[in-house]
Coordinates of C-alpha atoms and ligand atoms in Angstrom, one line a residue:
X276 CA -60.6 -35.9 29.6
X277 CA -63.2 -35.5 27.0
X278 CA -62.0 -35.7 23.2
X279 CA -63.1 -32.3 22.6
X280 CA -60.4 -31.0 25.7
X281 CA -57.6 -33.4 24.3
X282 CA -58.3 -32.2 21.3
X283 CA -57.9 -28.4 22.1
X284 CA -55.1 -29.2 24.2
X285 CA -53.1 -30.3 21.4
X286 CA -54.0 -28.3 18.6
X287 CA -52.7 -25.2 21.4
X288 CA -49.8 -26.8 21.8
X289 CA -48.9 -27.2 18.2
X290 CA -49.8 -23.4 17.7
X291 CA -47.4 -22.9 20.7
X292 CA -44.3 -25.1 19.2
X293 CA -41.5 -22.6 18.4
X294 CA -39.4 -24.4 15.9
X295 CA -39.0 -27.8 14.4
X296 CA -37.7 -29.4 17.6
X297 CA -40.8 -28.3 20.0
X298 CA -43.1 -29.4 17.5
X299 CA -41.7 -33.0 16.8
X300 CA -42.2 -33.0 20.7
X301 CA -45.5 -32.6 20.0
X302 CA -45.8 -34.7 17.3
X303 CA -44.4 -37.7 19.7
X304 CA -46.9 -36.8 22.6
X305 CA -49.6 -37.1 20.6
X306 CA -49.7 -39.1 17.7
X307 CA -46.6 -41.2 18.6
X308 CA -46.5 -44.9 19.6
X309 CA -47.5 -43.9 23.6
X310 CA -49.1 -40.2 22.9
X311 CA -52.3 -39.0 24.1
X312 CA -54.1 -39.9 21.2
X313 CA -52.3 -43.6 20.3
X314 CA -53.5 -44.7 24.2
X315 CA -56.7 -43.8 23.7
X316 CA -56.8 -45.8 20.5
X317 CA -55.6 -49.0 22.5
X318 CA -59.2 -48.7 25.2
X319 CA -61.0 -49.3 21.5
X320 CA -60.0 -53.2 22.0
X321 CA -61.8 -53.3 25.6
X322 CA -65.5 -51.4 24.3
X323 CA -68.4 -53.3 23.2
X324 CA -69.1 -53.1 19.1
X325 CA -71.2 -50.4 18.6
X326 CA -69.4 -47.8 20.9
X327 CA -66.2 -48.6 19.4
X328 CA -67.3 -48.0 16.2
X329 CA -68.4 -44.5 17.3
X330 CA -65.3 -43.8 19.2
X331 CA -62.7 -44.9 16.4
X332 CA -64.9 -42.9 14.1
X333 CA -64.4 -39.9 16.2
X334 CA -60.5 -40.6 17.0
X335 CA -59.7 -41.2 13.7
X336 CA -60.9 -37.5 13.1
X337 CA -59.0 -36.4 15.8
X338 CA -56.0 -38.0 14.4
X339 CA -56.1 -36.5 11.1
X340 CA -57.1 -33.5 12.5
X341 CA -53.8 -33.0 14.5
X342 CA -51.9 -34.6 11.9
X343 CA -52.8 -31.5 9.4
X344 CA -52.6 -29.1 12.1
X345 CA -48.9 -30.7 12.5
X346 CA -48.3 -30.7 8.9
X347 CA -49.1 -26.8 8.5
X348 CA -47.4 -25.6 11.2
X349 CA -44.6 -27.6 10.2
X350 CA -44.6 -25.6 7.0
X351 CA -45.5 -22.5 8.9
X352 CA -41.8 -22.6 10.9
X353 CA -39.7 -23.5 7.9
X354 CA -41.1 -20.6 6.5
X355 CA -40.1 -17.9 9.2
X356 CA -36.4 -20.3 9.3
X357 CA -35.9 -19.6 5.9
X358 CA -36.9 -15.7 6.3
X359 CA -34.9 -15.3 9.0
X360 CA -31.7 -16.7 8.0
X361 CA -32.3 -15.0 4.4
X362 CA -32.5 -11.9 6.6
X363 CA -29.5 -12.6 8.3
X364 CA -27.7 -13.1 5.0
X365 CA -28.2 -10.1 3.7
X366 CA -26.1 -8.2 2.1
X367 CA -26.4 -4.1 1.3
X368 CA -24.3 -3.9 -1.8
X369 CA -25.2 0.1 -1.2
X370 CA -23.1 0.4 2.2
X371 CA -19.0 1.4 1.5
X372 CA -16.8 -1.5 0.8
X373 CA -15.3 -2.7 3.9
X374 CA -11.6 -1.6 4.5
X375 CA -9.2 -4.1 3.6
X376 CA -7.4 -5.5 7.4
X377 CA -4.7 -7.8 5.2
X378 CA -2.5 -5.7 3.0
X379 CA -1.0 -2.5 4.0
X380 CA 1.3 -0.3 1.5
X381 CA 5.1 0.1 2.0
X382 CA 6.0 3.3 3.0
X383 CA 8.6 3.6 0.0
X384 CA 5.2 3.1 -2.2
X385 CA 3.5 5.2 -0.1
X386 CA 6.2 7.9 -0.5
X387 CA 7.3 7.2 -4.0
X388 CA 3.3 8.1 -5.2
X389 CA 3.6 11.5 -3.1
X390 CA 7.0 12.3 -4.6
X391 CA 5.9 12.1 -8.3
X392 CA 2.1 13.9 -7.5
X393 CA 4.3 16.8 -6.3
X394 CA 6.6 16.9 -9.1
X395 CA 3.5 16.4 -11.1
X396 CA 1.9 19.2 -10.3
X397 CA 5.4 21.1 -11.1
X398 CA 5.1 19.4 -14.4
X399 CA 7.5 16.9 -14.3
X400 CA 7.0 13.9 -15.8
X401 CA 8.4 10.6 -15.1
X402 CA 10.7 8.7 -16.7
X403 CA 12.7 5.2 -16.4
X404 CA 16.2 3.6 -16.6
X405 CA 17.0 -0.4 -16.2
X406 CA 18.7 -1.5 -12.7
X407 CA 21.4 -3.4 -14.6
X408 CA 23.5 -0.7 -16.9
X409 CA 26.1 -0.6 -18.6
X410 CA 29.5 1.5 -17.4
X411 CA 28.7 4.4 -20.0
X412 CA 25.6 5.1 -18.4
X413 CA 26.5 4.7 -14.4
X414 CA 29.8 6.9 -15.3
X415 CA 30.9 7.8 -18.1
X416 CA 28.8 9.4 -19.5
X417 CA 28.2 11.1 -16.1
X418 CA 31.6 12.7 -16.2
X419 CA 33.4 9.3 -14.4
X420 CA 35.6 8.4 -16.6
X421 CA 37.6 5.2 -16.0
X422 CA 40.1 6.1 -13.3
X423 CA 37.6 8.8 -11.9
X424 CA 38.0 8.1 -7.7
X425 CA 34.6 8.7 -7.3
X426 CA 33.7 5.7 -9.1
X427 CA 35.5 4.2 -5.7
X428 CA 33.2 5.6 -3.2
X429 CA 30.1 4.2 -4.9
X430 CA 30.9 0.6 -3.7
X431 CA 29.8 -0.6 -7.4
X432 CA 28.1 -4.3 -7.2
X433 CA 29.7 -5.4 -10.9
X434 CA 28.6 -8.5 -13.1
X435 CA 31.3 -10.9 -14.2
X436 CA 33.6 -9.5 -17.5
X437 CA 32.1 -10.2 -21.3
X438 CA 33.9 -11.3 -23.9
X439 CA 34.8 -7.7 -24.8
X440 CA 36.1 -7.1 -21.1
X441 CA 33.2 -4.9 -20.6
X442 CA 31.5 -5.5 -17.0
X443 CA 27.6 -4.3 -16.4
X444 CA 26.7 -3.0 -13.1
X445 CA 23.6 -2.8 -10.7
X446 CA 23.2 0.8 -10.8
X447 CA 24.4 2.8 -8.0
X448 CA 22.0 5.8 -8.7
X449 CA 19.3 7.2 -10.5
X450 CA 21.9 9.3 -12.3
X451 CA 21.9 6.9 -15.6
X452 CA 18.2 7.8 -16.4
X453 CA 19.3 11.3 -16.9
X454 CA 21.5 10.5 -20.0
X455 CA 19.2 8.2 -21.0
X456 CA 16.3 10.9 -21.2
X457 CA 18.9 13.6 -22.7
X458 CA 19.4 10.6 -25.5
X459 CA 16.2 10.1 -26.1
X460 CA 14.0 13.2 -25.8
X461 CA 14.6 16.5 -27.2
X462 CA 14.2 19.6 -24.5
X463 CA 13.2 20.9 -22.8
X464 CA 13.2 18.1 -20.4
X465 CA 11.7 18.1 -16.9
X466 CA 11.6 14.4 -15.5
X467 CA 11.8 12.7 -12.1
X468 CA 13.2 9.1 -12.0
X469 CA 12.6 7.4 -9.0
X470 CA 13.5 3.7 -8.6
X471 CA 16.0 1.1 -6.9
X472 CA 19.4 1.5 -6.5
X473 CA 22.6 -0.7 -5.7
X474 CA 26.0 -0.5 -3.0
X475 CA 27.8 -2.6 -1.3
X476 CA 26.9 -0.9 1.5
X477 CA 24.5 -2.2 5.4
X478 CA 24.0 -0.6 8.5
X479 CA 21.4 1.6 9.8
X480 CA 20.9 3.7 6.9
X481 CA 22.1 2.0 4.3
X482 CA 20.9 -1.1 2.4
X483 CA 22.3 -2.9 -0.3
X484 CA 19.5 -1.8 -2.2
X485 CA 17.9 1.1 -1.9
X486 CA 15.7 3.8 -3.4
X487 CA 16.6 7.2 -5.0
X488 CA 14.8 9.9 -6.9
X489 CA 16.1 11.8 -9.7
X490 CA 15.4 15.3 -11.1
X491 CA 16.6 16.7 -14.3
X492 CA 15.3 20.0 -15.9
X493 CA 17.3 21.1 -19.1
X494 CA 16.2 23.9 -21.7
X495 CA 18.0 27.2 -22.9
X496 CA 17.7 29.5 -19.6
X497 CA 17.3 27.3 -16.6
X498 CA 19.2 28.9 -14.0
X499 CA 20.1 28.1 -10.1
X500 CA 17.1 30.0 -8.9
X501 CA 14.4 27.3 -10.5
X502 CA 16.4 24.5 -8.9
X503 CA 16.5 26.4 -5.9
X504 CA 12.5 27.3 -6.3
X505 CA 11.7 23.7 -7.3
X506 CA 13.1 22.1 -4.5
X507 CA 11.8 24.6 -1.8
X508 CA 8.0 23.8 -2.6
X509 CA 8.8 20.1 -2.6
X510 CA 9.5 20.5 0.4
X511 CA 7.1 22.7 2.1
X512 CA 4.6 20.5 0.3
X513 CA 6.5 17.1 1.3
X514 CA 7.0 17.8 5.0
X515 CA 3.4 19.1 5.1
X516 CA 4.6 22.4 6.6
X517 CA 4.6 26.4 5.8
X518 CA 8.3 27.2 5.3
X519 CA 11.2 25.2 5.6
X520 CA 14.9 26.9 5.7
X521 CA 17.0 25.3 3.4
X522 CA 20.7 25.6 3.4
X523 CA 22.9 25.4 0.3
X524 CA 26.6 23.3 0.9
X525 CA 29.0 23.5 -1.8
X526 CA 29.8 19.8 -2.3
X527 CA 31.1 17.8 -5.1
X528 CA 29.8 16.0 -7.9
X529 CA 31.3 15.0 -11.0
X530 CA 28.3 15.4 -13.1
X531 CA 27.2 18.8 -11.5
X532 CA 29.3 22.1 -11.5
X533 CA 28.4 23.8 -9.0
X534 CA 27.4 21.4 -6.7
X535 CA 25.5 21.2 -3.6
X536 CA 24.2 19.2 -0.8
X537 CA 21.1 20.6 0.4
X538 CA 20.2 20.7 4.3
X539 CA 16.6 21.7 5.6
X540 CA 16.3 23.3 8.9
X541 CA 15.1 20.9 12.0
X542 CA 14.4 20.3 15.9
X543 CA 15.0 16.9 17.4
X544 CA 13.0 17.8 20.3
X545 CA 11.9 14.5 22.6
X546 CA 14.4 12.4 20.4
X547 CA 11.7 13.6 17.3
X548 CA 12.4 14.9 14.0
X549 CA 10.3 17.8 12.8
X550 CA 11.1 19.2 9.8
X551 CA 11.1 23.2 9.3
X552 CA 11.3 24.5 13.0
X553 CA 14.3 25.0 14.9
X554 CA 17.9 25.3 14.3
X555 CA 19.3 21.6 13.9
X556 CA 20.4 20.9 10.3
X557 CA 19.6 17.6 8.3
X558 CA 21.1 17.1 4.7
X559 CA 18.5 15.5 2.3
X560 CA 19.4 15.8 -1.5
X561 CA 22.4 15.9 -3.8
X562 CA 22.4 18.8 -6.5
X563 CA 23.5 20.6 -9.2
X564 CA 24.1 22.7 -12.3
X565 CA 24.4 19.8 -14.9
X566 CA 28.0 19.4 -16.0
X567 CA 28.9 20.6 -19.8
X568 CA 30.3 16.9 -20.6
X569 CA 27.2 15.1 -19.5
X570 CA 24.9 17.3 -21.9
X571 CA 27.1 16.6 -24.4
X572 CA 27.3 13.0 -23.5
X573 CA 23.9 13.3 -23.6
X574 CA 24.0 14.6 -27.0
X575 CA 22.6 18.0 -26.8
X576 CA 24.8 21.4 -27.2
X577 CA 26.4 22.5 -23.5
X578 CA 26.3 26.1 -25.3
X579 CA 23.0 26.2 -26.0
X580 CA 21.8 24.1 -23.2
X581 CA 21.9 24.3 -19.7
X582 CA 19.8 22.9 -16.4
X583 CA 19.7 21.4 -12.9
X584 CA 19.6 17.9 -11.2
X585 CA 19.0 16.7 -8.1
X586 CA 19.4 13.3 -6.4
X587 CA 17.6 11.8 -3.1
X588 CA 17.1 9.0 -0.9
X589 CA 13.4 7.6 -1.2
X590 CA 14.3 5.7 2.2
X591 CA 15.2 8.8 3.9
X592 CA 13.0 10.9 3.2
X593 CA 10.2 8.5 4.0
X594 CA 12.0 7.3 7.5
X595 CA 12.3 11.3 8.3
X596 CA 8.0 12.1 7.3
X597 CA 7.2 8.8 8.8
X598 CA 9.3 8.5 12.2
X599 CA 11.0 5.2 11.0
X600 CA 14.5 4.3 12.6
X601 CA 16.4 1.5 10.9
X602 CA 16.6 1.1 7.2
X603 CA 17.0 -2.0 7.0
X604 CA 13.5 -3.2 8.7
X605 CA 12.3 -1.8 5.1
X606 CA 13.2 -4.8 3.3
X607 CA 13.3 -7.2 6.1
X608 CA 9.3 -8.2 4.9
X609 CA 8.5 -8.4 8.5
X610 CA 4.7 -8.3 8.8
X611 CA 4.8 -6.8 12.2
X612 CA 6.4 -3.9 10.5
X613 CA 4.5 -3.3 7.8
X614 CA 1.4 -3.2 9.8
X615 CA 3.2 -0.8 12.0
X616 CA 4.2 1.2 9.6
X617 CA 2.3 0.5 6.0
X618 CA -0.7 2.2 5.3
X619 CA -4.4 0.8 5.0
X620 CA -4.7 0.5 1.3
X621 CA -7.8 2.7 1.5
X622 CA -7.1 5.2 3.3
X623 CA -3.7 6.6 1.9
X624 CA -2.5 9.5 2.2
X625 CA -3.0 12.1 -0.6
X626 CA -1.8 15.6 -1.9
X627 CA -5.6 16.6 -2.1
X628 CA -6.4 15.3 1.3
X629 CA -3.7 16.4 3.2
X630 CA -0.4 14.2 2.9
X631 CA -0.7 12.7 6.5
Ligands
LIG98 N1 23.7 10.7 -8.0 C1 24.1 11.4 -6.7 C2 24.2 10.3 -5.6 O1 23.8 9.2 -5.8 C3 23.0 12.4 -6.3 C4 23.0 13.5 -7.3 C5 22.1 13.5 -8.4 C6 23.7 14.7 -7.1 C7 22.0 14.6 -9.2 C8 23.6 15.7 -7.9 C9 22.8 15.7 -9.0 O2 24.7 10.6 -4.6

């Protein structure tokens, strides 16, 4: 093979060399200890003078000729490397943020935040009461006094006696934050307290601790009709549907006169809830006129003020929108669960966007 064909031979297949690797392979074949051009140096040793001083001339050209040719193309790979992986790295900061695949939001958060942006939009506002009270709070001053029974059925979790032979409780409803608010702001009042909850208490539907919502609204002329108004758009707009029949129980409460337990109207068709059709009936709130003695517990006039409250489990209301079946998997932490069950963290439901 002439020089000229080795020559073109080579520098073709260093233009052909794909990526690093194919090109050291060309590197070796040539230039390396037995490549093309290294064996042809070795015939130098057999040629008379004069030719090999013509020859080594002329493969010492070649040889520096491959090696740039090497040397550039070399560069010429790293180069489209370096653009490719850059181009694989890329990152548009325009597209939307991924959705987050870890964390999902409880459905007691998830309902809690649709609870208050419907009394929000009612104007309520909300307000808060510590878990551990004291006794005037929890019944007292809820018209419980002492030897009250009903202090019996709330299977009361108590702290160890003071000094004074006062004990503190874990609250056993929401109920507290209502003389609390009376105490503390003038009316008229129109607050929710939602929050945790405390009994004695585990099976299916009931946890040790659990969640309620409170409602109070007290001014001069609020009547039955505005609890009764109140409640029926919470829940048309809670249950996501039209109408809902709601049916009235007289019931008992010391702190309420009247009271009632309220029951919405419902099917169980297929072993499914669904709230507002059909002719099954499922309680979901306490309620009430507030009691004379627990506005004036809570310092304000009974004769020149007068409202409504209204008490509900968080829980249950979120296992009836959501199809859950056993309280107690709510606090169990089970990941399976919450994946089941929690929402992605970006894509919540909303009051503007349709609750579900
Ligand atoms: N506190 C009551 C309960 O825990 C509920 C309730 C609140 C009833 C307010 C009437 C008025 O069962």
């Amino acid at each position: 093979m002439s020089l000229e064909s080795l020559e073109q031979d080579i520098l073709a297949q260093v233009a052909a060399a794909s990526d690093e690797a194919a090109l050291e392979a060309v590197r070796i074949a040539s230039l390396g200890k037995k490549g093309a051009v290294s064996e042809r140096m070795k015939e130098l040793g057999a040629m008379a003078p004069e030719e090999r001083k013509a020859a080594g001339a002329a493969l010492n050209v070649l040889k520096d000729k491959v090696a740039e040719a090497l040397s550039a193309r070399k560069a010429a790979l790293q180069e489209l490397a370096l653009e490719a992986r850059l181009a694989s790295e890329k990152i548009d900061v325009t597209l939307p943020v991924r959705p987050l695949q870890q964390g999902t939001v409880h459905p007691v958060s998830q309902v809690w935040e649709e609870v208050v942006q419907i009394f929000g939009d009612l104007g309520f506002a909300v307000a808060e009461g510590p878990h551990i009270e004291d006794d005037f709070h929890n019944f007292d001053a809820l018209n419980m006094p002492p030897e009250h029974p009903a202090r019996q059925e709330h299977d009361t979790f108590y702290f160890n006696e003071k000094p004074d032979g006062t004990r503190m409780v874990l609250r056993t409803h929401t109920s507290p934050v209502q003389i609390r608010t009376m105490l503390s702001e003038k009316p008229p009042i129109r607050i929710i307290a939602p929050g945790r909850t405390f009994r004695s208490d585990s099976d299916m539907t009931h946890t040790p601790m659990f969640n309620q919502i409170e409602g109070l609204v007290i001014d001069e002329t609020t009547h039955m009709g505005h609890l009764k108004w109140v409640l029926h758009e919470f829940c048309k707009a809670f249950f996501e549907v039209d109408d809902v029949k709601m049916r009235f129980r007289a019931s008992h409460f010391p702190f309420t006169e009247p009271s009632m337990e309220i029951d919405i109207n419902c099917s169980w068709e297929g072993g499914q809830v669904k709230i507002g059709v059909g002719d099954s009936w499922l309680e979901i709130l306490g309620s009430g006129m507030v009691h004379p003695n627990v506005i004036k517990a809570g310092g304000l006039d009974p004769s020149k003020y007068q409202g409504f409250a209204f008490g509900m489990g968080l829980d249950r209301v979120a296992m009836l929108k959501y199809g859950i079946p056993d309280l107690r998997a709510f606090f169990e932490a089970d990941l399976r669960w919450l994946r089941h069950y929690g929402f992605k963290a970006l894509q919540v439901p909303t009051l503007a966007g349709g609750l579900s």
